[in-house]
Amino acid sequence: TFGLYVHWPFCQAKCPYCDFNSHVRTNVDEKAFGNALLTEMTHMASLLPEHMSLSSVFFGGGTPSLMPPWLVEQLIIHAKNLFGFASNIEITAEANPTSIEVKSMLEFRQAGINRVSMGVQSLDDADLKFLGREHSVKDALTALDTVRKAFDSVSIDLIYGFPNQGAEAWRTMLSQALSLGLGHISLYQLTIEPGTIFHTRQRKGEIMALDDDRAADLYEITQEMTTAVGLPAYEISNHATVGQE
């Protein structure tokens, strides 16, 4: 088995820390871009050996929750026809916790998505403002509650290592996140990447992230707390219960 990643590079706004292939667009020719994805998928299938089936499809971005549900369904059907699906296939879409994207997730469920990865990023409104996010903590928790009622498998992303973030503040936030009882959680240290707005601000003298020693302290706290509740790391930033890796 193998996995398929489908990239939707369009966003409503560019986050200042993001160095992914993403672009702000108000109008997207969804049919043309969708046809290009179908063509590329067909080409990739011609390069792969036979008798391989998909165990995972992941819609990432950008902001894939801005995709029209009809296109998501079309891509899933095309992938199934080309490759075949393993019986326990996991089909994930990333989403932000805004009301319009939560509504899309419910429609994505009908299109064949069975897992949601939600970009919560922080459980502190000041952090969210610093990150340039469009949602609040209240929005995130409301969205998460709605999505969990529709999907059996939900993961969230959190970022830590903000300037002047202390150990106790991170312990409190991580404890709140772990109390949600999710089977999978991604915990990323804030990294200042070249080409981002944060990188430009850092070059001008602002402190945009913790120094390495203090960041390492928070990393050790993260490992200790996640392991204690049965969510050990299986990759540097990804934590899961057994079977949810």
Coordinates of N, CA and C in Angstrom, one line a residue:
T1 N 0.8 -1.2 0.0 CA 0.0 0.0 0.0 C 0.9 1.2 0.0
F2 N 0.3 2.4 -0.4 CA 1.0 3.6 -0.4 C 0.0 4.8 -0.1
G3 N 0.5 6.0 0.0 CA -0.3 7.1 0.3 C -0.3 8.2 -0.8
L4 N -1.4 8.9 -1.0 CA -1.5 9.9 -2.0 C -1.7 11.3 -1.3
Y5 N -0.9 12.3 -1.7 CA -1.1 13.6 -1.2 C -1.6 14.5 -2.3
V6 N -2.7 15.2 -2.0 CA -3.3 16.1 -3.0 C -3.2 17.6 -2.5
H7 N -2.6 18.4 -3.2 CA -2.3 19.8 -2.7 C -3.2 20.8 -3.4
W8 N -3.9 21.6 -2.5 CA -4.7 22.7 -2.9 C -4.0 24.0 -2.4
P9 N -3.3 24.7 -3.3 CA -2.4 25.8 -2.8 C -3.0 27.1 -2.5
F10 N -4.3 27.2 -2.5 CA -5.0 28.5 -2.4 C -5.5 28.8 -1.0
C11 N -5.3 30.1 -0.6 CA -5.7 30.5 0.8 C -6.5 31.8 0.7
Q12 N -7.2 32.1 1.8 CA -7.8 33.4 1.9 C -6.8 34.5 2.4
A13 N -5.8 34.0 3.1 CA -4.8 34.9 3.6 C -3.5 34.1 3.8
K14 N -2.4 34.8 3.7 CA -1.1 34.1 3.9 C -0.6 34.3 5.4
C15 N -0.5 33.2 6.1 CA 0.0 33.3 7.5 C 1.5 33.7 7.5
P16 N 1.9 34.6 8.4 CA 3.2 35.1 8.4 C 4.3 34.1 8.7
Y17 N 4.0 33.0 9.2 CA 5.0 31.9 9.5 C 5.1 30.9 8.4
C18 N 4.2 30.9 7.4 CA 4.0 29.8 6.5 C 5.0 29.9 5.3
D19 N 5.8 28.8 5.0 CA 6.6 28.8 3.8 C 6.2 27.7 2.9
F20 N 4.9 27.2 3.0 CA 4.4 26.2 2.1 C 4.1 26.9 0.7
N21 N 3.9 26.0 -0.2 CA 3.4 26.5 -1.6 C 2.0 26.9 -1.5
S22 N 1.7 28.2 -1.1 CA 0.4 28.6 -0.9 C 0.3 30.1 -1.4
H23 N -0.9 30.4 -1.9 CA -1.1 31.7 -2.6 C -2.5 32.2 -2.3
V24 N -2.6 33.5 -2.0 CA -3.8 34.2 -1.8 C -4.6 34.4 -3.1
R25 N -5.8 33.9 -3.2 CA -6.6 34.1 -4.4 C -8.0 34.3 -4.0
T26 N -8.7 35.3 -4.6 CA -10.1 35.5 -4.4 C -10.9 34.7 -5.4
N27 N -10.4 34.5 -6.5 CA -11.1 33.7 -7.6 C -10.1 32.6 -8.1
V28 N -10.6 31.4 -8.1 CA -9.9 30.2 -8.5 C -10.7 29.5 -9.6
D29 N -10.1 29.2 -10.7 CA -10.8 28.4 -11.7 C -10.7 26.9 -11.2
E30 N -11.7 26.6 -10.4 CA -11.7 25.3 -9.7 C -11.8 24.1 -10.7
K31 N -12.5 24.3 -11.7 CA -12.6 23.2 -12.7 C -11.3 22.9 -13.4
A32 N -10.6 24.0 -13.8 CA -9.3 23.9 -14.5 C -8.3 23.3 -13.6
F33 N -8.2 23.8 -12.4 CA -7.2 23.3 -11.4 C -7.5 21.8 -11.1
G34 N -8.8 21.5 -10.9 CA -9.2 20.1 -10.6 C -8.8 19.2 -11.8
N35 N -9.1 19.6 -13.0 CA -8.7 18.8 -14.2 C -7.2 18.6 -14.2
A36 N -6.4 19.6 -13.8 CA -4.9 19.4 -13.8 C -4.6 18.4 -12.7
L37 N -5.2 18.4 -11.6 CA -4.9 17.4 -10.6 C -5.3 16.0 -11.0
L38 N -6.4 15.9 -11.7 CA -6.8 14.6 -12.3 C -5.8 14.1 -13.3
T39 N -5.3 15.0 -14.2 CA -4.3 14.6 -15.2 C -3.0 14.2 -14.5
E40 N -2.6 14.9 -13.5 CA -1.3 14.5 -12.8 C -1.5 13.2 -12.1
M41 N -2.6 13.0 -11.5 CA -2.9 11.7 -10.9 C -2.8 10.5 -11.8
T42 N -3.4 10.7 -13.0 CA -3.3 9.7 -14.0 C -1.9 9.4 -14.5
H43 N -1.1 10.5 -14.7 CA 0.3 10.3 -15.1 C 1.1 9.6 -14.0
M44 N 0.9 10.0 -12.7 CA 1.6 9.3 -11.7 C 1.3 7.8 -11.6
A45 N 0.0 7.5 -11.9 CA -0.4 6.1 -11.8 C 0.3 5.3 -12.9
S46 N 0.6 5.9 -14.0 CA 1.3 5.2 -15.1 C 2.8 4.9 -14.7
L47 N 3.3 5.6 -13.8 CA 4.7 5.4 -13.4 C 4.9 4.4 -12.2
L48 N 3.8 4.0 -11.6 CA 3.8 3.1 -10.4 C 3.7 1.7 -10.8
P49 N 4.2 0.7 -10.1 CA 4.0 -0.7 -10.4 C 2.6 -1.1 -10.1
E50 N 2.2 -2.2 -10.7 CA 0.8 -2.6 -10.6 C 0.7 -3.3 -9.2
H51 N -0.6 -3.6 -8.8 CA -0.9 -4.3 -7.6 C -0.5 -3.5 -6.3
M52 N -0.6 -2.2 -6.4 CA -0.5 -1.4 -5.3 C -1.8 -0.7 -5.0
S53 N -2.2 -0.6 -3.7 CA -3.5 0.1 -3.4 C -3.2 1.2 -2.4
L54 N -4.1 2.2 -2.4 CA -4.0 3.3 -1.5 C -4.5 3.0 -0.1
S55 N -3.7 3.3 0.9 CA -4.1 3.1 2.3 C -4.4 4.5 2.9
S56 N -4.0 5.6 2.2 CA -4.1 6.9 2.7 C -4.2 7.9 1.6
V57 N -5.2 8.9 1.7 CA -5.2 10.0 0.8 C -5.3 11.3 1.8
F58 N -4.5 12.3 1.5 CA -4.4 13.4 2.3 C -4.5 14.7 1.5
F59 N -5.6 15.5 1.8 CA -5.8 16.8 1.1 C -5.2 17.9 1.9
G60 N -4.1 18.4 1.5 CA -3.4 19.5 2.2 C -3.3 20.8 1.4
G61 N -2.5 21.7 2.0 CA -2.5 23.0 1.3 C -1.4 23.9 1.8
G62 N -1.6 25.2 1.6 CA -2.9 25.9 1.2 C -4.0 25.6 2.2
T63 N -5.2 25.7 1.6 CA -6.4 25.5 2.4 C -7.4 24.6 1.7
P64 N -7.2 23.3 1.8 CA -8.1 22.4 1.0 C -9.5 22.4 1.4
S65 N -9.8 22.9 2.6 CA -11.2 23.0 3.0 C -12.0 24.1 2.2
L66 N -11.2 24.9 1.4 CA -11.9 25.9 0.5 C -12.2 25.2 -0.8
M67 N -11.8 24.0 -1.0 CA -12.2 23.3 -2.2 C -13.7 23.0 -2.3
P68 N -14.3 23.0 -3.5 CA -15.7 22.6 -3.6 C -15.9 21.1 -3.3
P69 N -16.9 20.7 -2.6 CA -17.0 19.3 -2.3 C -17.1 18.4 -3.5
W70 N -17.7 18.9 -4.6 CA -17.9 18.1 -5.8 C -16.5 17.7 -6.3
L71 N -15.5 18.7 -6.2 CA -14.2 18.4 -6.7 C -13.5 17.3 -5.8
V72 N -13.7 17.5 -4.5 CA -13.1 16.5 -3.6 C -13.6 15.1 -3.9
E73 N -14.9 15.0 -4.1 CA -15.5 13.7 -4.5 C -15.0 13.2 -5.8
Q74 N -14.8 14.1 -6.8 CA -14.3 13.7 -8.1 C -12.9 13.1 -8.0
L75 N -12.1 13.8 -7.2 CA -10.7 13.3 -7.0 C -10.6 12.0 -6.3
I76 N -11.5 11.8 -5.3 CA -11.5 10.6 -4.5 C -11.9 9.4 -5.4
I77 N -12.9 9.6 -6.2 CA -13.4 8.6 -7.2 C -12.3 8.2 -8.2
H78 N -11.7 9.3 -8.7 CA -10.6 9.1 -9.7 C -9.5 8.2 -9.1
A79 N -9.1 8.6 -7.8 CA -8.0 7.9 -7.2 C -8.4 6.4 -6.9
K80 N -9.6 6.2 -6.6 CA -10.1 4.8 -6.3 C -10.1 4.0 -7.6
N81 N -10.5 4.6 -8.7 CA -10.5 3.9 -10.0 C -9.1 3.6 -10.5
L82 N -8.2 4.5 -10.3 CA -6.8 4.4 -10.7 C -6.0 3.3 -9.9
F83 N -6.2 3.4 -8.6 CA -5.3 2.7 -7.7 C -6.0 1.5 -7.0
G84 N -7.2 1.7 -6.6 CA -7.9 0.8 -5.7 C -7.6 1.3 -4.3
F85 N -8.6 1.0 -3.4 CA -8.5 1.4 -2.0 C -8.3 0.2 -1.1
A86 N -7.4 0.3 -0.1 CA -7.3 -0.6 0.9 C -8.6 -0.6 1.7
S87 N -9.0 -1.6 2.4 CA -10.3 -1.7 3.1 C -10.4 -0.7 4.2
N88 N -9.3 -0.4 4.8 CA -9.3 0.6 6.0 C -8.7 1.9 5.6
I89 N -8.9 2.4 4.3 CA -8.3 3.6 3.9 C -8.7 4.8 4.7
E90 N -7.7 5.7 5.0 CA -7.9 6.9 5.7 C -7.8 8.0 4.7
I91 N -8.9 8.9 4.6 CA -8.9 10.0 3.7 C -9.1 11.3 4.5
T92 N -8.0 12.0 4.6 CA -8.0 13.2 5.5 C -8.0 14.5 4.7
A93 N -8.7 15.5 5.3 CA -8.6 16.9 4.8 C -8.2 17.8 5.9
E94 N -7.3 18.7 5.6 CA -7.0 19.8 6.5 C -8.1 20.8 6.5
A95 N -8.3 21.4 7.7 CA -9.3 22.5 7.7 C -8.9 23.5 8.8
N96 N -9.4 24.7 8.6 CA -9.2 25.8 9.6 C -10.5 25.9 10.4
P97 N -10.5 26.3 11.6 CA -11.7 26.3 12.4 C -12.6 27.6 12.2
T98 N -12.9 27.9 11.0 CA -13.8 29.0 10.7 C -15.1 28.3 10.3
S99 N -16.2 29.1 10.5 CA -17.6 28.5 10.3 C -17.8 28.0 8.9
I100 N -17.3 28.8 7.9 CA -17.5 28.4 6.5 C -16.7 27.1 6.2
E101 N -15.6 26.9 6.8 CA -14.8 25.7 6.5 C -15.4 24.5 7.3
V102 N -15.9 24.7 8.5 CA -16.6 23.6 9.2 C -17.8 23.1 8.4
K103 N -18.5 24.1 7.8 CA -19.7 23.7 7.0 C -19.2 22.8 5.8
S104 N -18.1 23.2 5.2 CA -17.5 22.4 4.1 C -17.1 21.0 4.6
M105 N -16.6 20.9 5.8 CA -16.2 19.6 6.3 C -17.4 18.6 6.3
L106 N -18.5 19.2 6.7 CA -19.7 18.3 6.8 C -20.1 17.8 5.4
E107 N -19.9 18.7 4.4 CA -20.2 18.3 3.0 C -19.1 17.3 2.5
F108 N -17.8 17.5 3.0 CA -16.7 16.7 2.6 C -17.0 15.2 3.1
R109 N -17.7 15.1 4.2 CA -18.0 13.8 4.7 C -18.8 13.0 3.7
Q110 N -19.7 13.7 3.1 CA -20.5 13.0 2.0 C -19.7 12.7 0.8
A111 N -18.6 13.5 0.6 CA -17.8 13.3 -0.6 C -16.8 12.1 -0.4
G112 N -16.6 11.7 0.8 CA -15.7 10.5 1.1 C -14.6 10.8 2.1
I113 N -14.5 12.0 2.6 CA -13.5 12.3 3.7 C -13.9 11.6 4.9
N114 N -13.0 10.9 5.6 CA -13.3 10.2 6.9 C -12.5 10.6 8.0
R115 N -11.6 11.6 7.8 CA -10.7 12.1 8.9 C -10.4 13.6 8.6
V116 N -10.4 14.4 9.7 CA -10.2 15.8 9.6 C -8.9 16.2 10.5
S117 N -8.1 17.0 9.9 CA -6.9 17.5 10.6 C -7.1 19.0 10.7
M118 N -7.4 19.5 11.9 CA -7.8 20.9 12.1 C -6.7 21.8 12.6
G119 N -6.5 22.9 11.9 CA -5.4 23.8 12.3 C -5.8 24.8 13.4
V120 N -5.9 24.3 14.6 CA -6.2 25.1 15.8 C -5.1 26.1 16.1
Q121 N -3.8 25.6 16.1 CA -2.6 26.3 16.2 C -2.3 26.8 17.6
S122 N -3.3 27.3 18.3 CA -3.1 27.8 19.7 C -4.4 27.8 20.4
L123 N -4.4 27.7 21.8 CA -5.5 27.9 22.6 C -5.4 29.1 23.4
D124 N -4.8 30.1 22.8 CA -4.6 31.5 23.4 C -4.8 32.5 22.3
D125 N -5.8 33.4 22.6 CA -6.1 34.4 21.5 C -5.0 35.3 21.1
A126 N -4.1 35.6 22.1 CA -3.0 36.5 21.8 C -2.0 35.8 20.8
D127 N -1.8 34.5 21.0 CA -1.0 33.7 20.1 C -1.6 33.7 18.7
L128 N -2.9 33.5 18.7 CA -3.6 33.4 17.4 C -3.4 34.7 16.6
K129 N -3.5 35.8 17.3 CA -3.4 37.1 16.7 C -1.9 37.3 16.2
F130 N -1.0 36.8 17.0 CA 0.4 36.9 16.6 C 0.7 36.1 15.3
L131 N 0.0 34.9 15.2 CA 0.2 34.0 14.1 C -0.6 34.5 12.8
G132 N -1.4 35.5 13.0 CA -2.2 36.0 11.9 C -3.4 35.1 11.5
R133 N -3.9 34.4 12.5 CA -5.0 33.5 12.2 C -6.3 34.2 12.2
E134 N -7.3 33.7 11.5 CA -8.6 34.3 11.4 C -9.6 33.9 12.4
H135 N -9.3 32.9 13.3 CA -10.2 32.4 14.3 C -9.8 32.7 15.7
S136 N -10.7 32.6 16.6 CA -10.4 32.7 18.0 C -10.4 31.3 18.7
V137 N -10.0 31.3 20.0 CA -10.0 30.0 20.7 C -11.5 29.5 20.8
K138 N -12.4 30.4 21.0 CA -13.8 30.0 21.1 C -14.3 29.4 19.8
D139 N -13.9 30.0 18.6 CA -14.2 29.5 17.3 C -13.7 28.1 17.2
A140 N -12.4 27.9 17.6 CA -11.7 26.6 17.4 C -12.4 25.5 18.2
L141 N -12.8 25.8 19.4 CA -13.4 24.8 20.3 C -14.8 24.4 19.8
T142 N -15.5 25.5 19.3 CA -16.8 25.2 18.7 C -16.7 24.4 17.5
A143 N -15.8 24.8 16.6 CA -15.6 24.0 15.4 C -15.2 22.6 15.6
L144 N -14.3 22.4 16.6 CA -13.9 21.1 16.9 C -15.0 20.2 17.4
D145 N -15.9 20.8 18.2 CA -17.0 20.0 18.8 C -17.9 19.6 17.6
T146 N -18.2 20.5 16.7 CA -19.0 20.2 15.5 C -18.5 19.1 14.7
V147 N -17.2 19.2 14.4 CA -16.5 18.2 13.5 C -16.4 16.9 14.1
R148 N -16.2 16.8 15.4 CA -16.1 15.5 16.1 C -17.4 14.8 16.1
K149 N -18.5 15.5 16.0 CA -19.8 14.8 16.0 C -20.0 14.1 14.6
A150 N -19.3 14.6 13.6 CA -19.5 14.1 12.3 C -18.4 13.1 11.8
F151 N -17.2 13.2 12.5 CA -16.1 12.3 12.1 C -15.6 11.5 13.3
D152 N -15.3 10.3 13.1 CA -14.8 9.4 14.1 C -13.3 9.8 14.4
S153 N -12.6 10.2 13.4 CA -11.2 10.5 13.5 C -10.9 12.0 13.2
V154 N -10.4 12.6 14.3 CA -10.1 14.1 14.2 C -8.7 14.3 14.9
S155 N -7.9 15.1 14.2 CA -6.6 15.5 14.8 C -6.5 17.1 14.8
I156 N -5.7 17.6 15.7 CA -5.5 19.1 15.7 C -4.0 19.3 15.6
D157 N -3.7 20.5 15.1 CA -2.3 21.1 15.1 C -2.2 22.2 16.2
L158 N -1.1 22.2 16.9 CA -0.8 23.3 17.8 C 0.7 23.7 17.5
I159 N 0.9 25.0 17.6 CA 2.3 25.5 17.5 C 2.7 26.0 18.9
Y160 N 4.0 25.8 19.2 CA 4.5 26.3 20.5 C 5.9 26.8 20.3
G161 N 6.5 27.5 21.3 CA 7.8 28.1 21.1 C 7.7 29.6 20.7
F162 N 6.6 30.2 21.2 CA 6.5 31.6 20.9 C 7.5 32.5 21.7
P163 N 7.8 33.7 21.2 CA 8.7 34.5 22.0 C 8.2 34.7 23.5
N164 N 9.0 34.5 24.4 CA 8.7 34.6 25.8 C 7.7 33.6 26.3
Q165 N 7.4 32.6 25.6 CA 6.5 31.6 26.1 C 7.2 30.8 27.2
G166 N 6.6 30.7 28.4 CA 7.2 30.1 29.5 C 6.7 28.6 29.7
A167 N 7.4 27.9 30.5 CA 7.2 26.4 30.6 C 5.8 26.2 31.2
E168 N 5.4 27.0 32.2 CA 4.1 26.8 32.8 C 2.9 27.1 31.9
A169 N 3.1 28.2 31.1 CA 2.1 28.5 30.1 C 1.9 27.4 29.1
W170 N 3.0 26.8 28.6 CA 2.9 25.7 27.7 C 2.3 24.5 28.4
R171 N 2.6 24.2 29.6 CA 2.1 23.1 30.3 C 0.5 23.2 30.4
T172 N 0.1 24.4 30.7 CA -1.3 24.7 30.9 C -2.1 24.5 29.5
M173 N -1.5 25.0 28.5 CA -2.2 24.9 27.2 C -2.2 23.4 26.7
L174 N -1.0 22.8 26.8 CA -0.9 21.4 26.4 C -1.9 20.5 27.2
S175 N -2.0 20.8 28.5 CA -2.9 20.0 29.3 C -4.3 20.2 28.8
Q176 N -4.7 21.4 28.5 CA -6.0 21.6 27.9 C -6.3 20.9 26.6
A177 N -5.3 20.9 25.8 CA -5.4 20.2 24.5 C -5.5 18.7 24.7
L178 N -4.7 18.1 25.6 CA -4.7 16.7 25.9 C -6.0 16.2 26.5
S179 N -6.6 17.2 27.3 CA -7.9 16.8 27.9 C -9.1 16.6 26.9
L180 N -8.8 17.0 25.7 CA -9.9 16.9 24.7 C -10.1 15.4 24.3
G181 N -9.1 14.6 24.6 CA -9.2 13.1 24.4 C -9.1 12.7 22.9
L182 N -8.3 13.4 22.2 CA -8.1 13.1 20.7 C -7.1 11.9 20.6
G183 N -7.3 11.2 19.5 CA -6.3 10.0 19.3 C -5.1 10.4 18.6
H184 N -5.0 11.7 18.1 CA -3.9 12.2 17.3 C -3.7 13.7 17.5
I185 N -2.5 14.1 17.7 CA -2.3 15.6 17.8 C -0.9 15.9 17.3
S186 N -0.8 17.0 16.5 CA 0.5 17.4 16.0 C 0.9 18.7 16.7
L187 N 2.2 18.7 17.2 CA 2.7 19.7 18.1 C 4.0 20.2 17.4
Y188 N 3.9 21.4 16.8 CA 5.0 21.9 16.0 C 5.7 23.1 16.8
Q189 N 7.0 23.1 16.9 CA 7.7 24.2 17.4 C 7.8 25.3 16.3
L190 N 7.5 26.5 16.7 CA 7.6 27.6 15.8 C 9.0 27.8 15.2
T191 N 9.1 27.7 13.9 CA 10.3 27.8 13.2 C 10.3 28.9 12.2
I192 N 11.3 29.8 12.2 CA 11.3 31.0 11.3 C 11.9 30.6 10.0
E193 N 11.1 30.5 9.0 CA 11.6 30.0 7.7 C 11.9 31.1 6.7
P194 N 13.0 31.0 5.9 CA 13.3 32.0 4.9 C 12.1 32.3 4.0
G195 N 11.9 33.5 3.6 CA 10.9 33.9 2.7 C 9.5 34.2 3.3
T196 N 9.5 34.0 4.7 CA 8.2 34.3 5.4 C 8.2 35.7 5.9
I197 N 7.0 36.2 6.3 CA 7.0 37.6 6.9 C 7.7 37.6 8.2
F198 N 7.6 36.5 9.0 CA 8.3 36.4 10.3 C 9.8 36.5 10.1
H199 N 10.3 35.9 9.0 CA 11.7 35.9 8.7 C 12.2 37.4 8.5
T200 N 11.4 38.1 7.7 CA 11.7 39.5 7.4 C 11.7 40.3 8.7
R201 N 10.7 40.1 9.6 CA 10.7 40.8 10.8 C 11.9 40.4 11.7
Q202 N 12.3 39.2 11.7 CA 13.4 38.8 12.5 C 14.7 39.4 12.0
R203 N 14.9 39.5 10.7 CA 16.0 40.2 10.1 C 16.1 41.7 10.5
K204 N 14.9 42.2 10.8 CA 14.9 43.6 11.2 C 15.1 43.8 12.7
G205 N 15.3 42.7 13.4 CA 15.7 42.8 14.8 C 14.7 42.3 15.8
E206 N 13.5 41.9 15.3 CA 12.5 41.4 16.3 C 12.8 40.0 16.7
I207 N 12.4 39.7 17.9 CA 12.6 38.3 18.4 C 11.3 37.6 18.1
M208 N 11.3 36.6 17.2 CA 10.1 36.0 16.7 C 9.8 34.6 17.3
A209 N 10.8 34.0 18.0 CA 10.7 32.6 18.5 C 11.6 32.5 19.7
L210 N 11.4 31.4 20.5 CA 12.2 31.2 21.7 C 13.6 30.8 21.2
D211 N 14.6 31.1 22.1 CA 16.0 30.6 21.8 C 16.0 29.1 22.0
D212 N 17.0 28.4 21.4 CA 17.1 27.0 21.3 C 17.0 26.3 22.7
D213 N 17.7 26.8 23.7 CA 17.7 26.1 25.0 C 16.3 26.1 25.6
R214 N 15.6 27.2 25.6 CA 14.2 27.3 26.2 C 13.3 26.5 25.3
A215 N 13.5 26.5 24.0 CA 12.6 25.7 23.1 C 12.8 24.2 23.4
A216 N 14.1 23.8 23.7 CA 14.3 22.4 24.0 C 13.6 22.0 25.3
D217 N 13.6 22.9 26.3 CA 12.9 22.6 27.6 C 11.4 22.3 27.3
L218 N 10.8 23.1 26.4 CA 9.4 22.9 26.1 C 9.2 21.6 25.3
Y219 N 10.1 21.3 24.5 CA 10.1 20.0 23.8 C 10.1 18.8 24.8
E220 N 10.9 18.9 25.8 CA 11.0 17.8 26.8 C 9.7 17.7 27.6
I221 N 9.1 18.9 27.9 CA 7.8 18.9 28.6 C 6.8 18.2 27.7
T222 N 6.8 18.5 26.4 CA 5.9 17.9 25.5 C 5.9 16.4 25.5
Q223 N 7.2 15.9 25.4 CA 7.3 14.4 25.4 C 6.8 13.8 26.7
E224 N 7.1 14.4 27.8 CA 6.7 13.9 29.1 C 5.2 13.9 29.2
M225 N 4.6 15.0 28.8 CA 3.1 15.0 29.0 C 2.3 14.2 28.1
T226 N 2.8 14.1 26.8 CA 2.0 13.3 25.8 C 2.2 11.8 26.1
T227 N 3.4 11.4 26.5 CA 3.6 10.0 26.8 C 2.8 9.6 28.0
A228 N 2.7 10.5 29.0 CA 1.9 10.1 30.2 C 0.5 9.9 29.9
V229 N -0.1 10.4 28.9 CA -1.5 10.2 28.6 C -1.7 9.2 27.4
G230 N -0.7 8.5 27.0 CA -0.8 7.5 26.0 C -0.8 8.1 24.6
L231 N -0.1 9.3 24.4 CA 0.1 9.9 23.0 C 1.5 10.1 22.7
P232 N 2.3 9.0 22.7 CA 3.8 9.2 22.5 C 4.0 9.7 21.0
A233 N 5.2 10.2 20.9 CA 5.6 10.7 19.5 C 5.9 9.5 18.6
Y234 N 5.5 9.5 17.4 CA 5.9 8.6 16.4 C 6.7 9.2 15.3
E235 N 6.6 10.5 15.3 CA 7.5 11.4 14.4 C 7.9 12.6 15.3
I236 N 8.7 13.5 14.8 CA 9.2 14.6 15.7 C 8.1 15.4 16.3
S237 N 7.1 15.7 15.4 CA 6.0 16.6 15.9 C 4.6 15.9 16.0
N238 N 4.6 14.6 15.7 CA 3.3 13.9 15.7 C 3.1 12.9 16.8
H239 N 2.0 12.9 17.4 CA 1.7 12.1 18.6 C 0.4 11.4 18.4
A240 N 0.3 10.1 18.8 CA -0.9 9.3 18.6 C -1.0 8.2 19.6
T241 N -2.3 7.8 19.8 CA -2.5 6.5 20.5 C -2.1 5.4 19.6
V242 N -2.0 4.2 20.2 CA -1.6 3.0 19.4 C -2.7 2.8 18.3
G243 N -2.3 2.7 17.1 CA -3.2 2.5 15.9 C -3.6 3.7 15.2
Q244 N -3.3 4.9 15.8 CA -3.7 6.2 15.2 C -2.6 6.9 14.5
E245 N -1.4 6.2 14.4 CA -0.2 6.9 13.8 C -0.5 7.2 12.4

